[in-house]
mmCIF file of N, CA and C in Angstrom:
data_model
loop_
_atom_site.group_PDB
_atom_site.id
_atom_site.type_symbol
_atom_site.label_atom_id
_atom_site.label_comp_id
_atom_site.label_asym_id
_atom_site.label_seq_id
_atom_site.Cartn_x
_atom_site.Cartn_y
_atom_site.Cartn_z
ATOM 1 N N UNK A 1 -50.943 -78.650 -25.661
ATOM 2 C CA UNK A 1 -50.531 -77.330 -25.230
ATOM 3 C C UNK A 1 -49.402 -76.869 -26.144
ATOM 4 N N UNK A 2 -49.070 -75.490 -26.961
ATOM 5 C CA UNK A 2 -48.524 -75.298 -27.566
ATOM 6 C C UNK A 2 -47.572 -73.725 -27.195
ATOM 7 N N UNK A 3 -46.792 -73.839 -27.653
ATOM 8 C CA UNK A 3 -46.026 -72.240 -26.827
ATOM 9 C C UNK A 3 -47.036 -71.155 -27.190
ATOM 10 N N UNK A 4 -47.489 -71.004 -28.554
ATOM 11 C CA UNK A 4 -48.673 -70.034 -28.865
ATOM 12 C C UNK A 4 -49.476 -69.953 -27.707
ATOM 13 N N UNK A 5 -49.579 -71.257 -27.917
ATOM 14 C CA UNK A 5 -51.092 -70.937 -26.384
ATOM 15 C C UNK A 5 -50.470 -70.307 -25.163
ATOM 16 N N UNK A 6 -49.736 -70.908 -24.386
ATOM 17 C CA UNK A 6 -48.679 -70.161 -23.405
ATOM 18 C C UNK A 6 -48.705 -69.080 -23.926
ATOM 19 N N UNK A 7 -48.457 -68.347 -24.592
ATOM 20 C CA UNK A 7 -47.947 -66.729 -24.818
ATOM 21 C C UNK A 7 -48.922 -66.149 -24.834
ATOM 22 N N UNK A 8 -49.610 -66.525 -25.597
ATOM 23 C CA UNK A 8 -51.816 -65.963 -25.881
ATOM 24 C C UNK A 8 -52.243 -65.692 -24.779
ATOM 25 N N UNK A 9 -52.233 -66.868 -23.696
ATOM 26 C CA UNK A 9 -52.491 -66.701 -22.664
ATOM 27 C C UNK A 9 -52.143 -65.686 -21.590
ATOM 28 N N UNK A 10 -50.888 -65.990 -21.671
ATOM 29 C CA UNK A 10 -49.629 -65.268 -20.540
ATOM 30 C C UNK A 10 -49.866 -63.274 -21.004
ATOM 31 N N UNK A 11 -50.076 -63.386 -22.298
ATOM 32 C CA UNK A 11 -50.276 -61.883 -23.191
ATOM 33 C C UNK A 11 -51.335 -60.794 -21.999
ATOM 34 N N UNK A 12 -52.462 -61.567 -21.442
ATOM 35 C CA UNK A 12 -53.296 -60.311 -20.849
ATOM 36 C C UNK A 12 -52.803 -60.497 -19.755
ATOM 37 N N UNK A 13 -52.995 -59.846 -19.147
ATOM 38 C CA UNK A 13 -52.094 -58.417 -18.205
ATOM 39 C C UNK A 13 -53.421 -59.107 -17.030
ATOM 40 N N UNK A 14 -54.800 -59.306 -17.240
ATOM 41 C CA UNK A 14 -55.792 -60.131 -16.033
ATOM 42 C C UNK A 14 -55.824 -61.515 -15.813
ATOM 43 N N UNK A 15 -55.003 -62.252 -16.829
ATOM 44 C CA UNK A 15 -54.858 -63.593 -16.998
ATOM 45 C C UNK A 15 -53.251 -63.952 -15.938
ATOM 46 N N UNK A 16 -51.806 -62.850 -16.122
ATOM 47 C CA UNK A 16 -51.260 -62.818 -15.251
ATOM 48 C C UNK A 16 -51.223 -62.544 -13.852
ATOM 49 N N UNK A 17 -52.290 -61.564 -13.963
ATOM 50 C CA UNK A 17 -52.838 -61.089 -12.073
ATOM 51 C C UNK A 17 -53.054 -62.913 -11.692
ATOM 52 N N UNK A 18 -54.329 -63.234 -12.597
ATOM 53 C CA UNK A 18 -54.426 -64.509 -12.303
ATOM 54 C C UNK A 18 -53.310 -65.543 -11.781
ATOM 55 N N UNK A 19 -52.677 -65.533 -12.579
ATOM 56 C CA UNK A 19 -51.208 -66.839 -12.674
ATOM 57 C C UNK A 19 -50.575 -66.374 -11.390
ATOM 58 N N UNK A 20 -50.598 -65.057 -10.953
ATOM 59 C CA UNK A 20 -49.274 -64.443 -9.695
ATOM 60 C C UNK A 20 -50.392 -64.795 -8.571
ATOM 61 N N UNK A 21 -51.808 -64.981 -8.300
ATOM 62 C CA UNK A 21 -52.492 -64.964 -7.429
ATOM 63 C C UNK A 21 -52.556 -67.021 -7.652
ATOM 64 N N UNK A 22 -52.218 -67.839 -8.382
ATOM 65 C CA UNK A 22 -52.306 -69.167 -8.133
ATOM 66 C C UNK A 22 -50.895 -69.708 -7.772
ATOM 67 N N UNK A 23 -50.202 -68.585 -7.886
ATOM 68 C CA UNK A 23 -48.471 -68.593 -7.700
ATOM 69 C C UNK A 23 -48.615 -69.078 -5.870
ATOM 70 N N UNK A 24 -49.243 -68.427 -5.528
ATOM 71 C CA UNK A 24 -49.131 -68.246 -3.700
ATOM 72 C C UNK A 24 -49.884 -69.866 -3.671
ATOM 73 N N UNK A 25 -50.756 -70.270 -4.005
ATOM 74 C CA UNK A 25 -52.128 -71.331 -3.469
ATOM 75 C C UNK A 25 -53.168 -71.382 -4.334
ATOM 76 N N UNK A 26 -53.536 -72.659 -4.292
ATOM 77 C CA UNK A 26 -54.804 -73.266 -4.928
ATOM 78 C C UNK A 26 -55.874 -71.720 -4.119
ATOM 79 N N UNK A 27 -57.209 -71.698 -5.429
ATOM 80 C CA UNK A 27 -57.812 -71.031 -5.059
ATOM 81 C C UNK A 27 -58.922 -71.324 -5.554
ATOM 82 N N UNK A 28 -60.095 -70.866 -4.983
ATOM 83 C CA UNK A 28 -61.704 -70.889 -5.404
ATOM 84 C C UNK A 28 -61.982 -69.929 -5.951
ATOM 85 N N UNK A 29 -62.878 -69.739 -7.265
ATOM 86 C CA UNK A 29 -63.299 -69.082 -8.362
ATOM 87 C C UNK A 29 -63.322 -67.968 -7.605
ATOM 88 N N UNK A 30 -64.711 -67.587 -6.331
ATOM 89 C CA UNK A 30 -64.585 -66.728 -5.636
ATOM 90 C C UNK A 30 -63.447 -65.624 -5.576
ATOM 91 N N UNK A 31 -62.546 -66.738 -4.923
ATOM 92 C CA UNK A 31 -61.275 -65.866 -4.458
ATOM 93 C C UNK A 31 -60.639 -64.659 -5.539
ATOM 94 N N UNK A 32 -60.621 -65.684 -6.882
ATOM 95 C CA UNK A 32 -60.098 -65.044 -7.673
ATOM 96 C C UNK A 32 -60.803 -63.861 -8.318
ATOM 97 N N UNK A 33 -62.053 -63.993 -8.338
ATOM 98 C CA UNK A 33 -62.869 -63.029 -8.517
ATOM 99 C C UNK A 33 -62.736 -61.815 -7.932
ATOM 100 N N UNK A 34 -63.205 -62.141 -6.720
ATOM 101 C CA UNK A 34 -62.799 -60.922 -5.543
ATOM 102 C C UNK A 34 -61.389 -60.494 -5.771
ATOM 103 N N UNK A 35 -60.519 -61.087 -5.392
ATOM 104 C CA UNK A 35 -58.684 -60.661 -5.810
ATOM 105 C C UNK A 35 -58.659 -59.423 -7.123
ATOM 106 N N UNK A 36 -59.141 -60.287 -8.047
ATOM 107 C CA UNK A 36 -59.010 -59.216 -9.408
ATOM 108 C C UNK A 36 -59.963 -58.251 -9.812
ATOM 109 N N UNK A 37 -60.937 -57.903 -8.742
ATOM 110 C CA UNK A 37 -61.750 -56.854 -9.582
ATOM 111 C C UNK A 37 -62.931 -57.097 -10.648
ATOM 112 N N UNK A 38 -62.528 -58.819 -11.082
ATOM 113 C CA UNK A 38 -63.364 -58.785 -12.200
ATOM 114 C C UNK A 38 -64.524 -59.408 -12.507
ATOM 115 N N UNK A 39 -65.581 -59.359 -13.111
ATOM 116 C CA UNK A 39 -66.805 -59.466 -12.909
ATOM 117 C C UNK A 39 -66.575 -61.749 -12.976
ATOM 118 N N UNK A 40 -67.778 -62.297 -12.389
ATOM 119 C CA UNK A 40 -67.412 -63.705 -12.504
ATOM 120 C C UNK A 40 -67.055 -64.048 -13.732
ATOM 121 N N UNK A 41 -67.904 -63.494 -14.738
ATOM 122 C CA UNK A 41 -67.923 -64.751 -16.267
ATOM 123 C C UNK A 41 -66.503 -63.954 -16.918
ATOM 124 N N UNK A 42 -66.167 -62.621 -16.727
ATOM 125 C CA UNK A 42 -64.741 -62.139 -17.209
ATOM 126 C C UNK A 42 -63.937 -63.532 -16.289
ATOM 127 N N UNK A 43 -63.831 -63.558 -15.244
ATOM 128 C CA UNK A 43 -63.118 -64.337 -14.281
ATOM 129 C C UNK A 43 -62.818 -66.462 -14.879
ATOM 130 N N UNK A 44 -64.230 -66.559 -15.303
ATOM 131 C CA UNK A 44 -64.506 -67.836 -15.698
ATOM 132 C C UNK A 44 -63.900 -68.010 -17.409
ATOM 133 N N UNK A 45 -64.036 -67.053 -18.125
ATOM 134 C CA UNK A 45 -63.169 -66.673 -19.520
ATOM 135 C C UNK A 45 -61.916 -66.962 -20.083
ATOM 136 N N UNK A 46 -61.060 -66.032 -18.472
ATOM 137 C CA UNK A 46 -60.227 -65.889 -18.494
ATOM 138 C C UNK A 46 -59.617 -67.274 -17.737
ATOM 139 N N UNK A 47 -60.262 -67.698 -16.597
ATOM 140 C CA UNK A 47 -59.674 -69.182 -16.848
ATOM 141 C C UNK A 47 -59.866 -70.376 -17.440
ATOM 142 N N UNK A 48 -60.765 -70.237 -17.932
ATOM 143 C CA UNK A 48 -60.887 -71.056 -19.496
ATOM 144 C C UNK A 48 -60.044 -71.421 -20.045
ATOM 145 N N UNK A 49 -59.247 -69.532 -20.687
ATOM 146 C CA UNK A 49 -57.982 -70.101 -21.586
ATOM 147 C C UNK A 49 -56.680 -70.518 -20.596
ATOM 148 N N UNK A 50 -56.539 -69.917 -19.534
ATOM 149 C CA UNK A 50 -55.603 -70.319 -18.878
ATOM 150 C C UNK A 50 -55.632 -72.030 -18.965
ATOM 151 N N UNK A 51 -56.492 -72.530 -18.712
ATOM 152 C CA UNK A 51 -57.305 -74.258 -18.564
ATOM 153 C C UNK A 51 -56.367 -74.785 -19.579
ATOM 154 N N UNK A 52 -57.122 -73.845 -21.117
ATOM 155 C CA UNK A 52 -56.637 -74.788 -22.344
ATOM 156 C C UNK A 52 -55.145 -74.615 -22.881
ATOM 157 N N UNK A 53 -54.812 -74.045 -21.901
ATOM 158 C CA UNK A 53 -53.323 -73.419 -22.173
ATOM 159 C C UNK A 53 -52.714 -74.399 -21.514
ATOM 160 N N UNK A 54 -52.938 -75.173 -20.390
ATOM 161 C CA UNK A 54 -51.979 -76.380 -20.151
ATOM 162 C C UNK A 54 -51.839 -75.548 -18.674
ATOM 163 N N UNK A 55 -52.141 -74.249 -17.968
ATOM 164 C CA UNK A 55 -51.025 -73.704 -17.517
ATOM 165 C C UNK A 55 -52.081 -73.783 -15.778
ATOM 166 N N UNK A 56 -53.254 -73.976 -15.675
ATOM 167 C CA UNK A 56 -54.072 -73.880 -14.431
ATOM 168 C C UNK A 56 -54.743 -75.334 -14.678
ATOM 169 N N UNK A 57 -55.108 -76.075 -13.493
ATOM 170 C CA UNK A 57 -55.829 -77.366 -13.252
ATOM 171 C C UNK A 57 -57.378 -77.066 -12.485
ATOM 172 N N UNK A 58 -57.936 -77.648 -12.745
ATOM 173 C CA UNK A 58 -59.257 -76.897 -11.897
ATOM 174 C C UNK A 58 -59.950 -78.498 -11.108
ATOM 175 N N UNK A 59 -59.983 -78.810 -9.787
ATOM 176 C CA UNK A 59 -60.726 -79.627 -9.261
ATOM 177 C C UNK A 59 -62.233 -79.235 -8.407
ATOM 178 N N UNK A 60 -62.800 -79.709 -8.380
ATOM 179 C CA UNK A 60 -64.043 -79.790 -7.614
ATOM 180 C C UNK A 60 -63.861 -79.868 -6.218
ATOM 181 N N UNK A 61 -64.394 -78.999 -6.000
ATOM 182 C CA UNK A 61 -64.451 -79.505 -4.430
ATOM 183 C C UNK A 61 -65.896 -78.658 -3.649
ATOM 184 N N UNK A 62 -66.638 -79.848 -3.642
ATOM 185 C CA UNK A 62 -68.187 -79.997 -3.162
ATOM 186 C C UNK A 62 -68.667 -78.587 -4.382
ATOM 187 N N UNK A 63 -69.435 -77.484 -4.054
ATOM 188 C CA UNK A 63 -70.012 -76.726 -4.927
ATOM 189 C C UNK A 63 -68.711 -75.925 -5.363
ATOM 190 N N UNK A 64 -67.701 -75.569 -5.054
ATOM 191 C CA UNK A 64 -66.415 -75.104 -5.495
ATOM 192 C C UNK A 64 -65.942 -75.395 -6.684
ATOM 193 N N UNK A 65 -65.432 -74.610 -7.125
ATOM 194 C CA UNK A 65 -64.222 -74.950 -8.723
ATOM 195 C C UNK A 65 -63.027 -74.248 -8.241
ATOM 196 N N UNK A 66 -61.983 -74.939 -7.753
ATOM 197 C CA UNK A 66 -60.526 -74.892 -6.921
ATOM 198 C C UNK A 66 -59.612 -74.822 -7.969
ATOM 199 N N UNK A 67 -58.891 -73.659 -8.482
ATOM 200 C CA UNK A 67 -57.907 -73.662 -9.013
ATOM 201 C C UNK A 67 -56.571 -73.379 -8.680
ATOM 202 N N UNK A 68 -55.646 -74.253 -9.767
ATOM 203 C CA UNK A 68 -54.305 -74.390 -9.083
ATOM 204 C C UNK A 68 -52.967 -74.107 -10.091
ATOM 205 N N UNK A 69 -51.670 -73.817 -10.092
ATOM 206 C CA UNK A 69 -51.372 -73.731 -11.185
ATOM 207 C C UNK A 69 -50.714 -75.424 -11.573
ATOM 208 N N UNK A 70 -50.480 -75.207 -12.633
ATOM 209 C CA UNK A 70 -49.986 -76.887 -13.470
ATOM 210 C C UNK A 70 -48.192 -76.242 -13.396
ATOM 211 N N UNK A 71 -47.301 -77.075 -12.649
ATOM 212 C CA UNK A 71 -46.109 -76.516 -13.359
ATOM 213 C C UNK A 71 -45.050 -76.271 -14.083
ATOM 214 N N UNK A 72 -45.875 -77.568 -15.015
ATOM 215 C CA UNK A 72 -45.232 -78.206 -16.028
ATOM 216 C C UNK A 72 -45.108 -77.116 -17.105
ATOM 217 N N UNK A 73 -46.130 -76.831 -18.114
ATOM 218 C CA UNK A 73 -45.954 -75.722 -18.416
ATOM 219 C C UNK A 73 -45.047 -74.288 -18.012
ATOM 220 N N UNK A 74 -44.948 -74.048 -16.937
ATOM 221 C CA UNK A 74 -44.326 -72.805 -16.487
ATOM 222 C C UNK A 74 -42.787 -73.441 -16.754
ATOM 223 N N UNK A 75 -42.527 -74.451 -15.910
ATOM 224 C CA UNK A 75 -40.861 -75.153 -16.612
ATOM 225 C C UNK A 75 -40.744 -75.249 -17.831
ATOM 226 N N UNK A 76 -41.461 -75.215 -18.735
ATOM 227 C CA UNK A 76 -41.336 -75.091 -20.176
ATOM 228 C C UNK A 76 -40.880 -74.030 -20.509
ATOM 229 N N UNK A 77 -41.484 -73.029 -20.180
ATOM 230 C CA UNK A 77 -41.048 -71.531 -20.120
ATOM 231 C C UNK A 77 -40.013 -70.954 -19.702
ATOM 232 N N UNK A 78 -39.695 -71.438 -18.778
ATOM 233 C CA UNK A 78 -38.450 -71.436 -18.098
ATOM 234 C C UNK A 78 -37.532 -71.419 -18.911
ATOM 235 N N UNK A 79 -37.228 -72.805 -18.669
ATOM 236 C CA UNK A 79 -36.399 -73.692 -20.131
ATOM 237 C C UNK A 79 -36.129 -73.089 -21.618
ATOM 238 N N UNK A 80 -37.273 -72.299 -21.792
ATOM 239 C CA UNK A 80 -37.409 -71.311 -23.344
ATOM 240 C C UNK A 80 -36.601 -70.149 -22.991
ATOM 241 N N UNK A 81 -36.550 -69.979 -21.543
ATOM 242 C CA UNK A 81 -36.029 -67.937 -21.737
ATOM 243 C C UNK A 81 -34.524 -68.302 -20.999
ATOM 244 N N UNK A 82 -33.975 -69.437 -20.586
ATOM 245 C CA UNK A 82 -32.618 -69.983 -20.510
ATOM 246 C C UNK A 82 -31.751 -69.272 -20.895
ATOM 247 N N UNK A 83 -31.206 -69.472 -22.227
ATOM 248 C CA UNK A 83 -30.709 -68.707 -23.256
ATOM 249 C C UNK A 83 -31.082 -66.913 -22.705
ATOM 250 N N UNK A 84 -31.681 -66.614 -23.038
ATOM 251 C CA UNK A 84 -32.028 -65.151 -23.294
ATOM 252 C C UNK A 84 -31.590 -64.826 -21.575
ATOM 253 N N UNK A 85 -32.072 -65.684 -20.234
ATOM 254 C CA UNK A 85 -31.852 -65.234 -19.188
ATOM 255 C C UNK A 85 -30.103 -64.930 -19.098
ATOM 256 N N UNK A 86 -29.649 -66.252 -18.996
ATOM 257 C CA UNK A 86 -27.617 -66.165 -19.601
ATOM 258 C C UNK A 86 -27.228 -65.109 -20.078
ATOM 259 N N UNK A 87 -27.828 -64.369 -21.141
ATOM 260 C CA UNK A 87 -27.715 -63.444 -22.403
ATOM 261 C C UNK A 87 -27.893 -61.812 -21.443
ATOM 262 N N UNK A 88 -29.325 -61.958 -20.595
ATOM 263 C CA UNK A 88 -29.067 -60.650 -19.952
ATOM 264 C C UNK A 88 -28.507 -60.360 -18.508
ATOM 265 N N UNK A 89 -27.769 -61.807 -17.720
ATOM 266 C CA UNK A 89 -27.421 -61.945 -17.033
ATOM 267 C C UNK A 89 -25.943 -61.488 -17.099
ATOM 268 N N UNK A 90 -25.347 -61.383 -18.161
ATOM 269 C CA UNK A 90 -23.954 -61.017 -18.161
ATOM 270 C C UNK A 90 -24.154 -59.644 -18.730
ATOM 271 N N UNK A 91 -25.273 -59.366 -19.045
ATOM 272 C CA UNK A 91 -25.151 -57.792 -19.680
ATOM 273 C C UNK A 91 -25.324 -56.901 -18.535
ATOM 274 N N UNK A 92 -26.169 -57.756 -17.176
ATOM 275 C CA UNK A 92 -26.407 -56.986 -16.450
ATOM 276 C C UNK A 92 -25.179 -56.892 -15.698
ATOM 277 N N UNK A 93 -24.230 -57.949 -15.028
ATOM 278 C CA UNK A 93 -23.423 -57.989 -14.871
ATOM 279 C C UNK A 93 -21.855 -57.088 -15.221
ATOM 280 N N UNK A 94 -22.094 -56.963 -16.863
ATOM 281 C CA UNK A 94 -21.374 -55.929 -17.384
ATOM 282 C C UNK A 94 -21.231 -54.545 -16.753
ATOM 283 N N UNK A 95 -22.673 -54.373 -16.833
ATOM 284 C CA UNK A 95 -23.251 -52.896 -16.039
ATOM 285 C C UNK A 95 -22.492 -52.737 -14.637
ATOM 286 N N UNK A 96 -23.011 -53.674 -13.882
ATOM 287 C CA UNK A 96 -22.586 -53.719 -12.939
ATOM 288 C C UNK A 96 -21.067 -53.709 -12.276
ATOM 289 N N UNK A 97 -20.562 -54.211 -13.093
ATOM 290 C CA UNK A 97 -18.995 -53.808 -13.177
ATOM 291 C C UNK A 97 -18.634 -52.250 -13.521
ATOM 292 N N UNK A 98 -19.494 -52.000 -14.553
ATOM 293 C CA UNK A 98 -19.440 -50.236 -15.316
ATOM 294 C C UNK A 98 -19.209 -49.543 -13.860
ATOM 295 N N UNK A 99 -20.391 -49.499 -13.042
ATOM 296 C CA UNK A 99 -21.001 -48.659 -12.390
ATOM 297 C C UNK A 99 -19.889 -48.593 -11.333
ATOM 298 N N UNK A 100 -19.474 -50.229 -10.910
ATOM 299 C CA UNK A 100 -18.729 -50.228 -9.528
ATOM 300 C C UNK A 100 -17.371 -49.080 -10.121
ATOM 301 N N UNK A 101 -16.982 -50.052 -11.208
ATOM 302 C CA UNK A 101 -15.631 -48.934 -11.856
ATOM 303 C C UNK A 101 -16.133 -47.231 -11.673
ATOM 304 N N UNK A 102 -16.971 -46.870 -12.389
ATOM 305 C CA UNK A 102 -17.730 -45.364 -12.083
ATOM 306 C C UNK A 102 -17.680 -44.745 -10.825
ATOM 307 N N UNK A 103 -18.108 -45.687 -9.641
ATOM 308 C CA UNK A 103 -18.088 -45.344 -8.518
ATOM 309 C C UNK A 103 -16.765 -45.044 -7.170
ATOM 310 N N UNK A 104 -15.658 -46.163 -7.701
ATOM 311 C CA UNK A 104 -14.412 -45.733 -7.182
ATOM 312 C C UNK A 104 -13.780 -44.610 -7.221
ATOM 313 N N UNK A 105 -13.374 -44.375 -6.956
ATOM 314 C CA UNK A 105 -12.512 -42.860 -6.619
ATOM 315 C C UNK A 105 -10.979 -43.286 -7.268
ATOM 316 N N UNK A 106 -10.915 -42.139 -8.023
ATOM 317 C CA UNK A 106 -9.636 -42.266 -9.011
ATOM 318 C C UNK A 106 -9.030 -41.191 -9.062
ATOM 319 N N UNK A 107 -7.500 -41.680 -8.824
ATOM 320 C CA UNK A 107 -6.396 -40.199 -8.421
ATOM 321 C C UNK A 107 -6.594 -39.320 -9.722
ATOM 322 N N UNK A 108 -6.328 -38.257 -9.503
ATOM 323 C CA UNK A 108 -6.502 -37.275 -10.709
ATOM 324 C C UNK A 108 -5.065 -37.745 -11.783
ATOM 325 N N UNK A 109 -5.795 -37.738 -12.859
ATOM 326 C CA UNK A 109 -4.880 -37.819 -14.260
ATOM 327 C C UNK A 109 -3.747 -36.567 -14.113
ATOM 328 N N UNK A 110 -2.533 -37.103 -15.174
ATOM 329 C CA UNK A 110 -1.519 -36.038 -15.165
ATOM 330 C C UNK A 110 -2.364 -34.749 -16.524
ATOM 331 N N UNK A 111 -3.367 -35.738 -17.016
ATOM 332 C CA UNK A 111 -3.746 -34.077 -17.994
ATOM 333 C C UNK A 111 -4.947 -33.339 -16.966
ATOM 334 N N UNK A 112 -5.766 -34.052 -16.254
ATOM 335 C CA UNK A 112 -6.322 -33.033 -14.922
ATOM 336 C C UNK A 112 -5.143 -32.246 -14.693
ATOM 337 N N UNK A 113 -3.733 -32.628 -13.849
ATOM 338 C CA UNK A 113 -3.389 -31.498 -13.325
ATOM 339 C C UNK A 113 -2.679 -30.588 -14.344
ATOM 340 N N UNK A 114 -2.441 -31.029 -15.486
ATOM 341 C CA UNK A 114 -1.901 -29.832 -16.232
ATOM 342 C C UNK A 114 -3.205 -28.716 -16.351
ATOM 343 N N UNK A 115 -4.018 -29.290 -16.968
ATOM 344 C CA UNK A 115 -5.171 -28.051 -17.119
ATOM 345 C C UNK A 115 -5.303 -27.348 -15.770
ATOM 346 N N UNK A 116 -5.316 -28.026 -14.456
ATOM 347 C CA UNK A 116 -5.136 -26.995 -13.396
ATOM 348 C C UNK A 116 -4.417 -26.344 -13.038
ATOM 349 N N UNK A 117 -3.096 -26.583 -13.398
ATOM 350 C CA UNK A 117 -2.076 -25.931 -13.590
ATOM 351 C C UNK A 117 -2.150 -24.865 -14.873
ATOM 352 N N UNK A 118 -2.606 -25.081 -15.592
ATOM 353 C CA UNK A 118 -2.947 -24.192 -16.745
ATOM 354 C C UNK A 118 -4.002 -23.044 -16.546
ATOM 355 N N UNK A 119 -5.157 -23.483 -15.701
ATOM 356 C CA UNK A 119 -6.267 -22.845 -15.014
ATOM 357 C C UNK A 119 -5.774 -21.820 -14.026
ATOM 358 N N UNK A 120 -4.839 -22.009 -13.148
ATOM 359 C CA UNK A 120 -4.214 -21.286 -11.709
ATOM 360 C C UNK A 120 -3.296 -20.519 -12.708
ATOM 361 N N UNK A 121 -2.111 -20.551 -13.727
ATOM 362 C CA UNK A 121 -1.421 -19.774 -14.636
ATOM 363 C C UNK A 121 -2.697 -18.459 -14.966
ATOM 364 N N UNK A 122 -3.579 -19.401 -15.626
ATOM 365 C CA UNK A 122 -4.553 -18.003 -15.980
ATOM 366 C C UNK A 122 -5.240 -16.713 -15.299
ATOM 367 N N UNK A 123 -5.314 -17.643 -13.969
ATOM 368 C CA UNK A 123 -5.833 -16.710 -13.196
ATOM 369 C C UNK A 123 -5.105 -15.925 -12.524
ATOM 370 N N UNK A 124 -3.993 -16.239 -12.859
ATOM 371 C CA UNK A 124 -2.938 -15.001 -11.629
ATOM 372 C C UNK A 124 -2.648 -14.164 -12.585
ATOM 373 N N UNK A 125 -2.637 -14.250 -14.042
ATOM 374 C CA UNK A 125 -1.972 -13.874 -14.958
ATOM 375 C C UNK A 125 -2.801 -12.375 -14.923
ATOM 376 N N UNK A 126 -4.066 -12.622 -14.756
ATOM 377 C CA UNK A 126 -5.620 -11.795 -15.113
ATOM 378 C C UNK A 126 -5.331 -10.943 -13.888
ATOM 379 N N UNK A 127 -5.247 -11.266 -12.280
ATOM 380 C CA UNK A 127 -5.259 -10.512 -11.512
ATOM 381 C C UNK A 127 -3.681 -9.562 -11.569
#
């Protein structure tokens, strides 16, 4: 199993419906079929590569093909976006500080009240 493959895999958008629907429970080809909309042999394709990707296990059970996810692979992944998670965890964090600061209520500046004071001068001046 190679990260290429993981990513190749993980890349279609029906291969993830897949992965979020083995996320909950082992499932039968069926299931997954029905779940996604998609015709069987699209269905059987697509877990194919999932298969050779390291990332789904498939057992027998009586006329059934029961799939499950592997989660060894997915901790791999994990482990890979570490770094990058840390990285947008304090950026989000940053934000989040922005916003709270943004959101407090702050006494008016001494150049607010000059300009209002400058503003009320003008207007009496006019009337």
């Amino acid at each position: 199993m190679s990260d290429a493959a993981l990513w190749t895999a993980l890349a279609d958008p029906h291969r993830r419906a897949i992965v979020a629907l083995l996320l909950e429970r082992p499932r039968p080809v069926g299931e997954i079929v029905e779940a996604c909309g998609l015709s069987q042999p699209s269905t059987s394709k697509h877990l194919k590569v999932l298969r050779e990707a390291g990332l789904v296990r498939v057992r027998q059970d009586a006329q059934r093909r029961v799939y499950a996810l592997d989660p060894a692979p997915i901790a791999a992944l994990d482990a890979w976006l570490a770094p990058y998670r840390r990285l947008w965890n304090s950026s989000l964090d940053a934000l989040g500080r922005r916003l709270d600061e943004a959101n407090e209520p702050s006494e008016p500046s001494e150049a607010n009240e000059s300009q209002d004071s400058v503003e009320r001068d003008e207007i009496s001046d006019a009337t």
